[in-house]
PDB file of C-alpha atoms and ligand atoms in Angstrom:
ATOM      1  CA  UNK A   1    -178.641  -3.673 207.578  1.00 42.00           C
ATOM      2  CA  UNK A   2    -178.812  -2.223 211.130  1.00 51.00           C
ATOM      3  CA  UNK A   3    -177.383  -2.628 213.618  1.00 81.00           C
ATOM      4  CA  UNK A   4    -173.763  -2.538 212.527  1.00 92.00           C
ATOM      5  CA  UNK A   5    -171.422  -5.406 213.370  1.00 94.00           C
ATOM      6  CA  UNK A   6    -168.340  -4.522 215.478  1.00 94.00           C
ATOM      7  CA  UNK A   7    -166.155  -4.947 212.174  1.00 96.00           C
ATOM      8  CA  UNK A   8    -168.394  -2.454 210.352  1.00 96.00           C
ATOM      9  CA  UNK A   9    -168.185   0.063 213.278  1.00 97.00           C
ATOM     10  CA  UNK A  10    -164.349  -0.281 213.344  1.00 97.00           C
ATOM     11  CA  UNK A  11    -164.238   0.213 209.541  1.00 98.00           C
ATOM     12  CA  UNK A  12    -166.417   3.295 209.621  1.00 98.00           C
ATOM     13  CA  UNK A  13    -164.378   4.785 212.463  1.00 98.00           C
ATOM     14  CA  UNK A  14    -161.140   4.141 210.538  1.00 98.00           C
ATOM     15  CA  UNK A  15    -162.695   5.670 207.328  1.00 98.00           C
ATOM     16  CA  UNK A  16    -164.039   8.657 209.158  1.00 98.00           C
ATOM     17  CA  UNK A  17    -160.666   9.408 210.736  1.00 98.00           C
ATOM     18  CA  UNK A  18    -159.023   8.978 207.348  1.00 98.00           C
ATOM     19  CA  UNK A  19    -161.538  11.566 205.977  1.00 98.00           C
ATOM     20  CA  UNK A  20    -160.902  13.959 208.843  1.00 98.00           C
ATOM     21  CA  UNK A  21    -157.131  13.965 207.883  1.00 98.00           C
ATOM     22  CA  UNK A  22    -158.234  15.588 204.577  1.00 98.00           C
ATOM     23  CA  UNK A  23    -160.238  18.295 206.308  1.00 98.00           C
ATOM     24  CA  UNK A  24    -159.641  21.899 205.515  1.00 98.00           C
ATOM     25  CA  UNK A  25    -160.118  23.574 208.937  1.00 98.00           C
ATOM     26  CA  UNK A  26    -157.510  26.389 209.249  1.00 98.00           C
ATOM     27  CA  UNK A  27    -159.983  28.522 211.334  1.00 98.00           C
ATOM     28  CA  UNK A  28    -161.423  26.224 213.961  1.00 98.00           C
ATOM     29  CA  UNK A  29    -158.566  23.762 213.910  1.00 98.00           C
ATOM     30  CA  UNK A  30    -161.132  21.051 214.426  1.00 98.00           C
ATOM     31  CA  UNK A  31    -160.869  18.418 211.798  1.00 98.00           C
ATOM     32  CA  UNK A  32    -164.021  16.441 211.307  1.00 98.00           C
ATOM     33  CA  UNK A  33    -164.535  13.295 209.174  1.00 98.00           C
ATOM     34  CA  UNK A  34    -167.713  11.342 208.378  1.00 98.00           C
ATOM     35  CA  UNK A  35    -168.091   7.899 206.968  1.00 98.00           C
ATOM     36  CA  UNK A  36    -171.403   6.060 206.132  1.00 98.00           C
ATOM     37  CA  UNK A  37    -172.654   2.796 204.662  1.00 98.00           C
ATOM     38  CA  UNK A  38    -175.529   2.935 202.250  1.00 98.00           C
ATOM     39  CA  UNK A  39    -178.345   0.337 202.278  1.00 98.00           C
ATOM     40  CA  UNK A  40    -176.711  -1.282 199.354  1.00 97.00           C
ATOM     41  CA  UNK A  41    -173.369  -1.589 201.076  1.00 97.00           C
ATOM     42  CA  UNK A  42    -171.296   1.347 199.669  1.00 98.00           C
ATOM     43  CA  UNK A  43    -168.860   3.387 201.651  1.00 98.00           C
ATOM     44  CA  UNK A  44    -169.429   7.254 201.615  1.00 98.00           C
ATOM     45  CA  UNK A  45    -167.118   9.693 203.134  1.00 98.00           C
ATOM     46  CA  UNK A  46    -166.779  13.485 203.831  1.00 98.00           C
ATOM     47  CA  UNK A  47    -164.746  16.045 205.695  1.00 98.00           C
ATOM     48  CA  UNK A  48    -165.278  19.565 206.811  1.00 98.00           C
ATOM     49  CA  UNK A  49    -164.264  22.464 204.395  1.00 98.00           C
ATOM     50  CA  UNK A  50    -164.079  25.828 206.128  1.00 98.00           C
ATOM     51  CA  UNK A  51    -164.172  29.242 204.543  1.00 98.00           C
ATOM     52  CA  UNK A  52    -162.629  32.574 205.475  1.00 98.00           C
ATOM     53  CA  UNK A  53    -166.287  33.922 205.750  1.00 98.00           C
ATOM     54  CA  UNK A  54    -166.851  31.408 208.553  1.00 97.00           C
ATOM     55  CA  UNK A  55    -170.614  31.152 207.855  1.00 96.00           C
ATOM     56  CA  UNK A  56    -169.958  29.291 204.457  1.00 97.00           C
ATOM     57  CA  UNK A  57    -168.232  26.434 206.234  1.00 98.00           C
ATOM     58  CA  UNK A  58    -169.226  23.045 205.016  1.00 98.00           C
ATOM     59  CA  UNK A  59    -169.509  20.446 207.679  1.00 98.00           C
ATOM     60  CA  UNK A  60    -168.169  16.889 207.121  1.00 98.00           C
ATOM     61  CA  UNK A  61    -171.823  15.759 206.637  1.00 98.00           C
ATOM     62  CA  UNK A  62    -172.232  18.232 203.850  1.00 98.00           C
ATOM     63  CA  UNK A  63    -169.438  16.691 201.820  1.00 98.00           C
ATOM     64  CA  UNK A  64    -170.633  13.224 202.845  1.00 98.00           C
ATOM     65  CA  UNK A  65    -174.089  13.816 201.195  1.00 98.00           C
ATOM     66  CA  UNK A  66    -172.302  15.268 198.250  1.00 98.00           C
ATOM     67  CA  UNK A  67    -170.302  12.088 197.901  1.00 98.00           C
ATOM     68  CA  UNK A  68    -173.527  10.183 198.088  1.00 98.00           C
ATOM     69  CA  UNK A  69    -174.939  12.160 195.168  1.00 98.00           C
ATOM     70  CA  UNK A  70    -171.651  11.897 193.237  1.00 98.00           C
ATOM     71  CA  UNK A  71    -171.875   8.036 193.683  1.00 97.00           C
ATOM     72  CA  UNK A  72    -175.287   7.954 192.165  1.00 97.00           C
ATOM     73  CA  UNK A  73    -177.414   8.478 195.285  1.00 98.00           C
ATOM     74  CA  UNK A  74    -179.132   5.931 197.405  1.00 98.00           C
ATOM     75  CA  UNK A  75    -179.974   5.704 201.152  1.00 98.00           C
ATOM     76  CA  UNK A  76    -177.744   5.980 204.125  1.00 98.00           C
ATOM     77  CA  UNK A  77    -177.945   3.138 206.642  1.00 98.00           C
ATOM     78  CA  UNK A  78    -175.362   3.990 209.210  1.00 98.00           C
ATOM     79  CA  UNK A  79    -173.088   7.011 209.707  1.00 98.00           C
ATOM     80  CA  UNK A  80    -170.036   7.794 211.931  1.00 98.00           C
ATOM     81  CA  UNK A  81    -168.722  11.301 212.659  1.00 98.00           C
ATOM     82  CA  UNK A  82    -165.286  11.655 214.355  1.00 98.00           C
ATOM     83  CA  UNK A  83    -162.859  14.483 215.078  1.00 98.00           C
ATOM     84  CA  UNK A  84    -159.261  14.278 213.853  1.00 97.00           C
ATOM     85  CA  UNK A  85    -158.210  12.303 216.928  1.00 96.00           C
ATOM     86  CA  UNK A  86    -160.597   9.525 215.877  1.00 94.00           C
ATOM     87  CA  UNK A  87    -163.015  10.246 218.748  1.00 97.00           C
ATOM     88  CA  UNK A  88    -166.732  10.324 218.177  1.00 96.00           C
ATOM     89  CA  UNK A  89    -168.529  13.605 217.576  1.00 97.00           C
ATOM     90  CA  UNK A  90    -172.236  14.152 217.447  1.00 97.00           C
ATOM     91  CA  UNK A  91    -173.697  15.773 214.301  1.00 98.00           C
ATOM     92  CA  UNK A  92    -174.751  19.424 214.622  1.00 98.00           C
ATOM     93  CA  UNK A  93    -178.293  20.414 214.257  1.00 98.00           C
ATOM     94  CA  UNK A  94    -178.165  21.433 210.606  1.00 98.00           C
ATOM     95  CA  UNK A  95    -176.502  18.136 209.699  1.00 98.00           C
ATOM     96  CA  UNK A  96    -179.124  16.073 211.632  1.00 98.00           C
ATOM     97  CA  UNK A  97    -181.586  17.567 209.157  1.00 98.00           C
ATOM     98  CA  UNK A  98    -179.225  16.806 206.158  1.00 98.00           C
ATOM     99  CA  UNK A  99    -178.823  13.196 207.352  1.00 98.00           C
ATOM    100  CA  UNK A 100    -182.597  12.883 207.787  1.00 98.00           C
ATOM    101  CA  UNK A 101    -183.089  13.718 204.129  1.00 98.00           C
ATOM    102  CA  UNK A 102    -180.919  10.858 202.987  1.00 98.00           C
ATOM    103  CA  UNK A 103    -181.325   8.222 205.753  1.00 98.00           C
ATOM    104  CA  UNK A 104    -184.524   8.941 207.431  1.00 98.00           C
ATOM    105  CA  UNK A 105    -185.536   8.292 211.107  1.00 98.00           C
ATOM    106  CA  UNK A 106    -184.074   4.836 211.167  1.00 98.00           C
ATOM    107  CA  UNK A 107    -180.580   5.886 210.131  1.00 98.00           C
ATOM    108  CA  UNK A 108    -178.084   4.488 212.655  1.00 98.00           C
ATOM    109  CA  UNK A 109    -175.783   7.127 214.118  1.00 98.00           C
ATOM    110  CA  UNK A 110    -172.781   5.393 215.558  1.00 97.00           C
ATOM    111  CA  UNK A 111    -171.688   6.371 219.052  1.00 96.00           C
ATOM    112  CA  UNK A 112    -168.278   6.091 220.834  1.00 95.00           C
ATOM    113  CA  UNK A 113    -168.684   2.307 221.144  1.00 94.00           C
ATOM    114  CA  UNK A 114    -170.232  -0.315 218.777  1.00 92.00           C
ATOM    115  CA  UNK A 115    -173.097  -0.814 221.241  1.00 91.00           C
ATOM    116  CA  UNK A 116    -173.897   2.830 221.790  1.00 92.00           C
ATOM    117  CA  UNK A 117    -175.419   3.783 218.405  1.00 94.00           C
ATOM    118  CA  UNK A 118    -178.605   5.976 218.277  1.00 97.00           C
ATOM    119  CA  UNK A 119    -181.311   6.127 215.724  1.00 98.00           C
ATOM    120  CA  UNK A 120    -181.468   9.508 214.031  1.00 98.00           C
ATOM    121  CA  UNK A 121    -185.032   9.739 215.120  1.00 98.00           C
ATOM    122  CA  UNK A 122    -183.805  10.189 218.714  1.00 98.00           C
ATOM    123  CA  UNK A 123    -181.416  12.952 217.704  1.00 98.00           C
ATOM    124  CA  UNK A 124    -183.958  14.931 215.673  1.00 98.00           C
ATOM    125  CA  UNK A 125    -187.352  13.856 216.852  1.00 98.00           C
ATOM    126  CA  UNK A 126    -190.325  14.864 214.694  1.00 97.00           C
ATOM    127  CA  UNK A 127    -188.186  16.032 211.922  1.00 98.00           C
ATOM    128  CA  UNK A 128    -189.588  17.975 209.046  1.00 97.00           C
ATOM    129  CA  UNK A 129    -188.943  16.053 205.827  1.00 96.00           C
ATOM    130  CA  UNK A 130    -189.821  15.157 202.301  1.00 94.00           C
ATOM    131  CA  UNK A 131    -193.111  13.587 203.394  1.00 93.00           C
ATOM    132  CA  UNK A 132    -194.252  16.892 204.898  1.00 94.00           C
ATOM    133  CA  UNK A 133    -193.740  18.588 201.489  1.00 92.00           C
ATOM    134  CA  UNK A 134    -195.639  15.849 199.734  1.00 87.00           C
ATOM    135  CA  UNK A 135    -198.604  16.063 202.156  1.00 88.00           C
ATOM    136  CA  UNK A 136    -198.857  19.944 202.426  1.00 88.00           C
ATOM    137  CA  UNK A 137    -197.460  21.460 199.272  1.00 87.00           C
ATOM    138  CA  UNK A 138    -200.089  23.230 197.095  1.00 89.00           C
ATOM    139  CA  UNK A 139    -198.205  22.523 193.880  1.00 77.00           C
TER     140      UNK A 139
HETATM  141  N1  THU B   1    -168.458  20.425 212.061  1.00 91.62           N
HETATM  142  C1  THU B   1    -168.727  19.322 211.259  1.00 91.62           C
HETATM  143  O1  THU B   1    -167.992  19.122 210.304  1.00 91.62           O
HETATM  144  N2  THU B   1    -169.787  18.555 211.579  1.00 91.62           N
HETATM  145  C2  THU B   1    -170.568  18.788 212.605  1.00 91.62           C
HETATM  146  O2  THU B   1    -171.605  18.110 212.771  1.00 91.62           O
HETATM  147  C3  THU B   1    -170.191  19.722 213.670  1.00 91.62           C
HETATM  148  C4  THU B   1    -169.203  20.825 213.305  1.00 91.62           C
HETATM  149  C5  THU B   1    -167.203  21.357 211.776  1.00 91.62           C
HETATM  150  C6  THU B   1    -167.621  22.635 211.190  1.00 91.62           C
HETATM  151  C7  THU B   1    -166.376  23.463 211.521  1.00 91.62           C
HETATM  152  O3  THU B   1    -165.519  23.289 210.425  1.00 91.62           O
HETATM  153  C8  THU B   1    -165.855  22.766 212.758  1.00 91.62           C
HETATM  154  O4  THU B   1    -166.500  21.575 212.874  1.00 91.62           O
HETATM  155  C9  THU B   1    -166.034  23.589 214.017  1.00 91.62           C
HETATM  156  O5  THU B   1    -167.408  23.896 214.119  1.00 91.62           O
END
């Protein structure tokens, strides 16, 4: 279902900004929201949840994949991450790996305009993933 239509891009941006409004970010003061479409057309969202220990902070993408599991799982087709002002943010390194697990290299990562999306493969080239475990595990 890639690439996204302009309407889908606008909807994801709106939903991501709505999610960012529910962030718990008293330390960084950077609200982050994420919204995704699954390959079967469901909307998934998440927002960052910080912690006084800092290192335990959950990124918006962490709660996004929790929402995916809560909805019964499936595969991510496209994802949008924004700050509280609605402007596009690029996923951090750890979250690129998280997204790879649930969307694979062809996951569409939305940019700041409908026509400037990137495939996850370009953001985390040569990613380690489930196939590497299948191929190399001794179990
Ligand atoms: N953050 C995310 O939620 N996702 C990212 O991909 C980058 C960073 C959050 C974590 C923390 O709450 C705040 O942004 C500042 O790093």
